[in-house]
mmCIF file of C-alpha atoms in Angstrom:
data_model
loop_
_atom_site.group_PDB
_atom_site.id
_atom_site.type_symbol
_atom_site.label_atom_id
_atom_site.label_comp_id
_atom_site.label_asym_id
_atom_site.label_seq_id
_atom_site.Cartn_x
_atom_site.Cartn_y
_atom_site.Cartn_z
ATOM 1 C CA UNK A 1298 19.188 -21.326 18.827
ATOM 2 C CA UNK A 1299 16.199 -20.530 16.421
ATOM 3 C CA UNK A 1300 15.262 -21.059 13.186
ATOM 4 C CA UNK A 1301 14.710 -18.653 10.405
ATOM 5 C CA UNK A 1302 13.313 -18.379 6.933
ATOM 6 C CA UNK A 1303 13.702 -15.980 3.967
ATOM 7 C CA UNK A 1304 10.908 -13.718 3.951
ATOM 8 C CA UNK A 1305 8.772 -14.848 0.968
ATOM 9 C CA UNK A 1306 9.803 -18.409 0.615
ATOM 10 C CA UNK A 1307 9.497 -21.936 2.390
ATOM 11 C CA UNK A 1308 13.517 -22.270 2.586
ATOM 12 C CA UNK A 1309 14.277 -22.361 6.555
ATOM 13 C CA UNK A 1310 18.056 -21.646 7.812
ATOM 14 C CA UNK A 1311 18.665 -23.499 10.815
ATOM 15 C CA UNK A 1312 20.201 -22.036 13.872
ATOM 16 C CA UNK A 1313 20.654 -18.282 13.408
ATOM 17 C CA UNK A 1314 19.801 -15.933 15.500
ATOM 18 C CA UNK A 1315 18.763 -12.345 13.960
ATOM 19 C CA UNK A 1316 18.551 -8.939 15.575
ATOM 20 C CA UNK A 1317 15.331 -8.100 16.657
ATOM 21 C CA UNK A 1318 14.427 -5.535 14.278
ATOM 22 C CA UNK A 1319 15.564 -8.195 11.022
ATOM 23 C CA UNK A 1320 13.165 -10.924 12.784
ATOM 24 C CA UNK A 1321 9.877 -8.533 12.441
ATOM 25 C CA UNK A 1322 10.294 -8.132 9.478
ATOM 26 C CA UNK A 1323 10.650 -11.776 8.410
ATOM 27 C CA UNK A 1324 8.237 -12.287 10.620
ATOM 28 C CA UNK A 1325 6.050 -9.468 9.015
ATOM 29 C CA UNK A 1326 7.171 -10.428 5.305
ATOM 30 C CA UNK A 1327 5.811 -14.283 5.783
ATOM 31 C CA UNK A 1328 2.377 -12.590 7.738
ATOM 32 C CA UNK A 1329 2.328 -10.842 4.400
ATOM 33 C CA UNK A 1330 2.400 -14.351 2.218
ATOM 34 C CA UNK A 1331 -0.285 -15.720 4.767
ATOM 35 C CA UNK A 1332 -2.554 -12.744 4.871
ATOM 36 C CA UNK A 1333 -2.568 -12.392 1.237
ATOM 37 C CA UNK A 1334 -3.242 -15.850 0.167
ATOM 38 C CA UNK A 1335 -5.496 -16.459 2.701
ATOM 39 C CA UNK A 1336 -7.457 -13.439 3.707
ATOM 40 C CA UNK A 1337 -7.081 -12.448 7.324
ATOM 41 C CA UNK A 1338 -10.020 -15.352 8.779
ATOM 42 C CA UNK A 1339 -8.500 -17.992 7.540
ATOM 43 C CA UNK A 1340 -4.900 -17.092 8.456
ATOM 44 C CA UNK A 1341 -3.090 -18.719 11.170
ATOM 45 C CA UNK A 1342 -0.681 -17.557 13.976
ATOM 46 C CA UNK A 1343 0.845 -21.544 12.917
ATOM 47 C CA UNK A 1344 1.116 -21.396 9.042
ATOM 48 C CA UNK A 1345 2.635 -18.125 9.919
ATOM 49 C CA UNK A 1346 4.836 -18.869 12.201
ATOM 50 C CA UNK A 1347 5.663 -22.510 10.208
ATOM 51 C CA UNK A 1348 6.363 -20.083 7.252
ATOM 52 C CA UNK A 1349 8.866 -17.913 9.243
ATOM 53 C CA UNK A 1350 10.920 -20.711 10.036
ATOM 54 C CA UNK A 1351 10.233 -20.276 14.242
ATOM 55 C CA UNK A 1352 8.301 -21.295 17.215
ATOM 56 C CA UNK A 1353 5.333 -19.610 17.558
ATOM 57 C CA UNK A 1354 6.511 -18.206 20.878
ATOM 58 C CA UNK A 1355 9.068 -16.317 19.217
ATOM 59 C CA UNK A 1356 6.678 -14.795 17.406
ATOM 60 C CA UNK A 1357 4.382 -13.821 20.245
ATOM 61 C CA UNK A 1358 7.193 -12.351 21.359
ATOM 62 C CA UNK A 1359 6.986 -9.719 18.724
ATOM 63 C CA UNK A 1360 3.350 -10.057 18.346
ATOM 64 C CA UNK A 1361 0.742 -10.308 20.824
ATOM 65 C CA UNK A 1362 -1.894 -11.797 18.509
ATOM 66 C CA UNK A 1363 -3.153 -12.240 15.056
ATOM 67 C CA UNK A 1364 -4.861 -8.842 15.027
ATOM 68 C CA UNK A 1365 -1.367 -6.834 16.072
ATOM 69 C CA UNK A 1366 0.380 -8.768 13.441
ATOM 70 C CA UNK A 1367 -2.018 -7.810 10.967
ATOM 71 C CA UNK A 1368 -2.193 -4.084 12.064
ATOM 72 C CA UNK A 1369 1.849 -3.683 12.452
ATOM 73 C CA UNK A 1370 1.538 -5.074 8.443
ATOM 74 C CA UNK A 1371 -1.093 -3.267 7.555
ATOM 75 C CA UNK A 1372 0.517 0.625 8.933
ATOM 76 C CA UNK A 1373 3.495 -0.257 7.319
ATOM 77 C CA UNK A 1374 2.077 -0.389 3.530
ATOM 78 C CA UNK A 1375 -0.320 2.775 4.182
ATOM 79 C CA UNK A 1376 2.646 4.411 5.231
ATOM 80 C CA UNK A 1377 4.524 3.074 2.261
ATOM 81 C CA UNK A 1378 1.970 4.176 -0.209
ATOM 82 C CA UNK A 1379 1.657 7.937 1.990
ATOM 83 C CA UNK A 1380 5.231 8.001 1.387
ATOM 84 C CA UNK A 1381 5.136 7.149 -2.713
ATOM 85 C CA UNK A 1382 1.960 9.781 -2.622
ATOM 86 C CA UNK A 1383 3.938 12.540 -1.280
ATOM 87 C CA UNK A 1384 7.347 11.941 -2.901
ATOM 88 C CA UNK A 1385 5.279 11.896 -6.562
ATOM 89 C CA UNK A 1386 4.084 15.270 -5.968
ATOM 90 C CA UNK A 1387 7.267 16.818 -4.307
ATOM 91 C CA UNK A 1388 9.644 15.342 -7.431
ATOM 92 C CA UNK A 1389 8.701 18.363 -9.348
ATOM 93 C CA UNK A 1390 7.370 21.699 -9.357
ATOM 94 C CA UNK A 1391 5.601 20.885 -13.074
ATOM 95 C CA UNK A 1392 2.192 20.206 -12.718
ATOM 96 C CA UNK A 1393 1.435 18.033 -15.431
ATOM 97 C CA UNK A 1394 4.137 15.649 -14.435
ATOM 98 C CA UNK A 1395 3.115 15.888 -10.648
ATOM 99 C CA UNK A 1396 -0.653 14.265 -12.391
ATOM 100 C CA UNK A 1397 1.725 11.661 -13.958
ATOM 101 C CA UNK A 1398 3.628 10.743 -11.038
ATOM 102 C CA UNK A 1399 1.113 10.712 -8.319
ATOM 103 C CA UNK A 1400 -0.796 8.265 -11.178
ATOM 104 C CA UNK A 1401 1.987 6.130 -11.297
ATOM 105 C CA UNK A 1402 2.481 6.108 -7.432
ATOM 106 C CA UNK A 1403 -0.387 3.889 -7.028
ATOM 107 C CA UNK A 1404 0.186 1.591 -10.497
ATOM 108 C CA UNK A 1405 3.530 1.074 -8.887
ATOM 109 C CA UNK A 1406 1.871 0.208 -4.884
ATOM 110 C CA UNK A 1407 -0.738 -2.072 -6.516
ATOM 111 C CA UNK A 1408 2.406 -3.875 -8.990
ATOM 112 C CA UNK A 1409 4.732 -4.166 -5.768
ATOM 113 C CA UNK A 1410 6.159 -7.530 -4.445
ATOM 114 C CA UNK A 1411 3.774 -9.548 -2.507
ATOM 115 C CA UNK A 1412 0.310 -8.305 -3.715
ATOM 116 C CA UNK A 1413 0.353 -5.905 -0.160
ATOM 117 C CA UNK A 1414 -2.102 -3.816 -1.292
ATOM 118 C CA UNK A 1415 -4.629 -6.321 -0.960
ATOM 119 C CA UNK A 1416 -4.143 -5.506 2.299
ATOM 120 C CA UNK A 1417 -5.146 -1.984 2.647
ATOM 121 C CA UNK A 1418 -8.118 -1.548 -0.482
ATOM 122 C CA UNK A 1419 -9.300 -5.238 -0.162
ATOM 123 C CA UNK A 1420 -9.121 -6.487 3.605
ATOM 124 C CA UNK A 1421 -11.485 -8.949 4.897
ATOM 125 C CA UNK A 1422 -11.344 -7.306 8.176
ATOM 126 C CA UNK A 1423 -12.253 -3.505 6.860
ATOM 127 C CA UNK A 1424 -14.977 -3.683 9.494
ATOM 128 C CA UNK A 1425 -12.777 -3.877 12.593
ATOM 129 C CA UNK A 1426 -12.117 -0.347 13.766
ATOM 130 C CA UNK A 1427 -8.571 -0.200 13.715
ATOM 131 C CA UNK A 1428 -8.272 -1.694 9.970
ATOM 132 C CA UNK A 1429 -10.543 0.698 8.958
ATOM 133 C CA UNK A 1430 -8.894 3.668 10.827
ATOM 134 C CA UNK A 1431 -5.736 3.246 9.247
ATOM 135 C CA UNK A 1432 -6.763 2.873 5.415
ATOM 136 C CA UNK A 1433 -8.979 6.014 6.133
ATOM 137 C CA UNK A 1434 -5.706 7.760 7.368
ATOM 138 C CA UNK A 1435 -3.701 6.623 4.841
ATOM 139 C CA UNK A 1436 -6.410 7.728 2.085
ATOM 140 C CA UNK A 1437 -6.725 11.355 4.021
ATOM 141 C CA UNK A 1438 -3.266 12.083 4.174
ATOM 142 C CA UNK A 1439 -2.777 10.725 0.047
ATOM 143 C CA UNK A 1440 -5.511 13.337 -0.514
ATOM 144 C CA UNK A 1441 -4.443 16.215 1.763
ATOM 145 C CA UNK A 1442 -0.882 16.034 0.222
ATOM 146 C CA UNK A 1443 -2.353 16.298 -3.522
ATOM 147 C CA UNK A 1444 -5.384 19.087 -2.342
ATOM 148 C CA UNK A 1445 -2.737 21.136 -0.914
ATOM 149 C CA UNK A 1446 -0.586 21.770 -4.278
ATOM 150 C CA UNK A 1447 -4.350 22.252 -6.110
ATOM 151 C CA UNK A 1448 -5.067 25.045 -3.173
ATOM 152 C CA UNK A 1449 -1.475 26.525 -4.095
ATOM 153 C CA UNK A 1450 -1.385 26.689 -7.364
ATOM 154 C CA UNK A 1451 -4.939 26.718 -9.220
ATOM 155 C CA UNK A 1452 -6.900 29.219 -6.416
ATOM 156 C CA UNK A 1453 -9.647 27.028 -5.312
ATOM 157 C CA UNK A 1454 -11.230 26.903 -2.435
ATOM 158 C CA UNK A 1455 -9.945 23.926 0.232
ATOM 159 C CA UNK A 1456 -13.355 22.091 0.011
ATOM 160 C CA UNK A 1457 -13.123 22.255 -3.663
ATOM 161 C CA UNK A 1458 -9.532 20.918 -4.087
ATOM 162 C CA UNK A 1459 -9.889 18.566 -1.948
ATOM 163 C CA UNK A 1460 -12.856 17.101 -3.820
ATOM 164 C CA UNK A 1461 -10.462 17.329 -7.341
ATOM 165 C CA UNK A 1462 -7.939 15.760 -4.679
ATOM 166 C CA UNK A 1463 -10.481 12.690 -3.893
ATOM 167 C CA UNK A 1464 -10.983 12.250 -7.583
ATOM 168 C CA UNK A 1465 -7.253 11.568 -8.995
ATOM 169 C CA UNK A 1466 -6.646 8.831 -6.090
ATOM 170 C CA UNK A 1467 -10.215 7.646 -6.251
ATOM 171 C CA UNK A 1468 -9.529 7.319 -10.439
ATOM 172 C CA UNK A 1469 -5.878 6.079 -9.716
ATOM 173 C CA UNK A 1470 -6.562 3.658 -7.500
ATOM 174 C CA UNK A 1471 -9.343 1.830 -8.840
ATOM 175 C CA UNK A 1472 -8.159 1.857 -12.514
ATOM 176 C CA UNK A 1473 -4.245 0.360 -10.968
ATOM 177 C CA UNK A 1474 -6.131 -2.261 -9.513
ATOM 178 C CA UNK A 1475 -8.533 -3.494 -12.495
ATOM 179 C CA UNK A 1476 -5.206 -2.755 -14.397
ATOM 180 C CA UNK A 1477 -3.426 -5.952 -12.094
ATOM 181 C CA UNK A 1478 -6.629 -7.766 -11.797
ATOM 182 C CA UNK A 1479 -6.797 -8.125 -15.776
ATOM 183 C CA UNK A 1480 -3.202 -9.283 -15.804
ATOM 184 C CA UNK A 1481 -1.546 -6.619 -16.618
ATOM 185 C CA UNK A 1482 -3.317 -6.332 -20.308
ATOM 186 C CA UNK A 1483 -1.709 -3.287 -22.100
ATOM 187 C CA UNK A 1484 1.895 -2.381 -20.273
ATOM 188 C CA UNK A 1485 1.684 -0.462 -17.170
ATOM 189 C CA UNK A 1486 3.657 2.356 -19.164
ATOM 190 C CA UNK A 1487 0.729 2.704 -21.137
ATOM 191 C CA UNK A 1488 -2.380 2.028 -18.723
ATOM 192 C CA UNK A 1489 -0.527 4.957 -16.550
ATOM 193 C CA UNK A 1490 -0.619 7.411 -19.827
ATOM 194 C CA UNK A 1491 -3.519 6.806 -20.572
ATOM 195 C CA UNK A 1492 -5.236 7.527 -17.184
ATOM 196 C CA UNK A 1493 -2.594 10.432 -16.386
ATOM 197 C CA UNK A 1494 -4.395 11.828 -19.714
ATOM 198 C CA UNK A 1495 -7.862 11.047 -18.456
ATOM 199 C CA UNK A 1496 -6.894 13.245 -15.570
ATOM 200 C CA UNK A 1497 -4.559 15.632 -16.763
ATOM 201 C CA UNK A 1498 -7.136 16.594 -19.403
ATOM 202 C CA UNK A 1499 -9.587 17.356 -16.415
ATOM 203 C CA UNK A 1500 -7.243 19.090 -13.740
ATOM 204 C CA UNK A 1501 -5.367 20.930 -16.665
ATOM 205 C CA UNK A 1502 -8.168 21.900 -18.865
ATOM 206 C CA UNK A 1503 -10.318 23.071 -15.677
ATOM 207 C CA UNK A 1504 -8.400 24.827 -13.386
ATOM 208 C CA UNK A 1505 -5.464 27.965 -14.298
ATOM 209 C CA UNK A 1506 -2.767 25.577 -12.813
ATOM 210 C CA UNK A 1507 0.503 26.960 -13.713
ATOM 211 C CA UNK A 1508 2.821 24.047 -15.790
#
């Protein structure tokens, strides 16, 4: 019999055994509390294993090593904030609200449970390889899905809507996370209008996009 915890908390529940696929992801959603309050250095296969509520061979039986653990964690969030990317710009054919929604996409990644995005725009290990890889595919494929609908619909060249494509998620991303790292100062209802105007006034004012 093992042990298990509830993902995000120190309560452990003794002797139950879980399918495999509901043990990763406790095992990935305390890696998540570890990573995040500790940075990826100081984190340890122990506290994290301690945190899930097992042995640490059951969760090198999932895991290999610190580095897999932190990569299975990591593609999971890029691919979550891929996914909120491209369902913001295909929940309507209006352009103005596809600026608004694809804003909001990454006020609502950086405000999700756990603080995950730490992991992806402020990783202590952005200089290992396969980190680094999969934030720069994430960011590609966030900037491929917007340049796309600019190609479509305003006539630019692909070069130059992909450069109008680097600057929403370049002005989304950064302003969501000073946004969170001023708790949360004006409501995140506002702080996404007013940077959905910022850009809206730009992309709309600039280019013939069709509303």
């Amino acid at each position: 019999m093992t042990d298990t915890a509830q993902p995000g908390t120190d309560q452990v529940v003794r002797g139950v055994r879980l399918p495999r696929t509901a043990r990763r992801a406790q095992l990935l959603a305390a890696a998540q509390d570890v990573f995040v309050a500790n940075g990826y250095h100081a984190a340890a296969m122990d506290e994290i294993a301690e945190r899930a509520g097992v042995s640490k061979p059951v969760l090198y039986q999932h895991f290999p090593g610190k580095l897999e653990l932190y990569l299975a964690l990591l593609e999971t969030h890029t691919d979550a904030l891929v996914q909120r990317v491209r369902g913001a710009i295909e929940s309507t054919t209006d352009n103005k609200l596809r600026v608004h929604a694809a804003v909001a996409a990454y006020f609502e990644f950086v405000d999700g449970e756990g603080q995950a995005f730490r992991l992806v725009f402020e990783s202590d290990l952005r200089r290992e390889p396969a980190v680094q890889d999969a934030v720069d595919r994430a960011t590609a494929s966030c900037i491929d899905i917007i340049a796309d609908v600019v190609v479509a619909d305003a006539g630019l060249t692909a070069d130059q809507a992909k450069l109008v494509a680097v600057g929403l998620v370049g002005l989304s991303q950064v302003t969501a996370r000073y946004w969170l790292d001023g708790e949360r100062a004006i409501p995140k209802e506002e702080a996404i209008g007013l940077m959905y105007t910022l850009a809206w006034k730009g992309i709309g004012g600039g280019f013939p996009l069709q509303h």
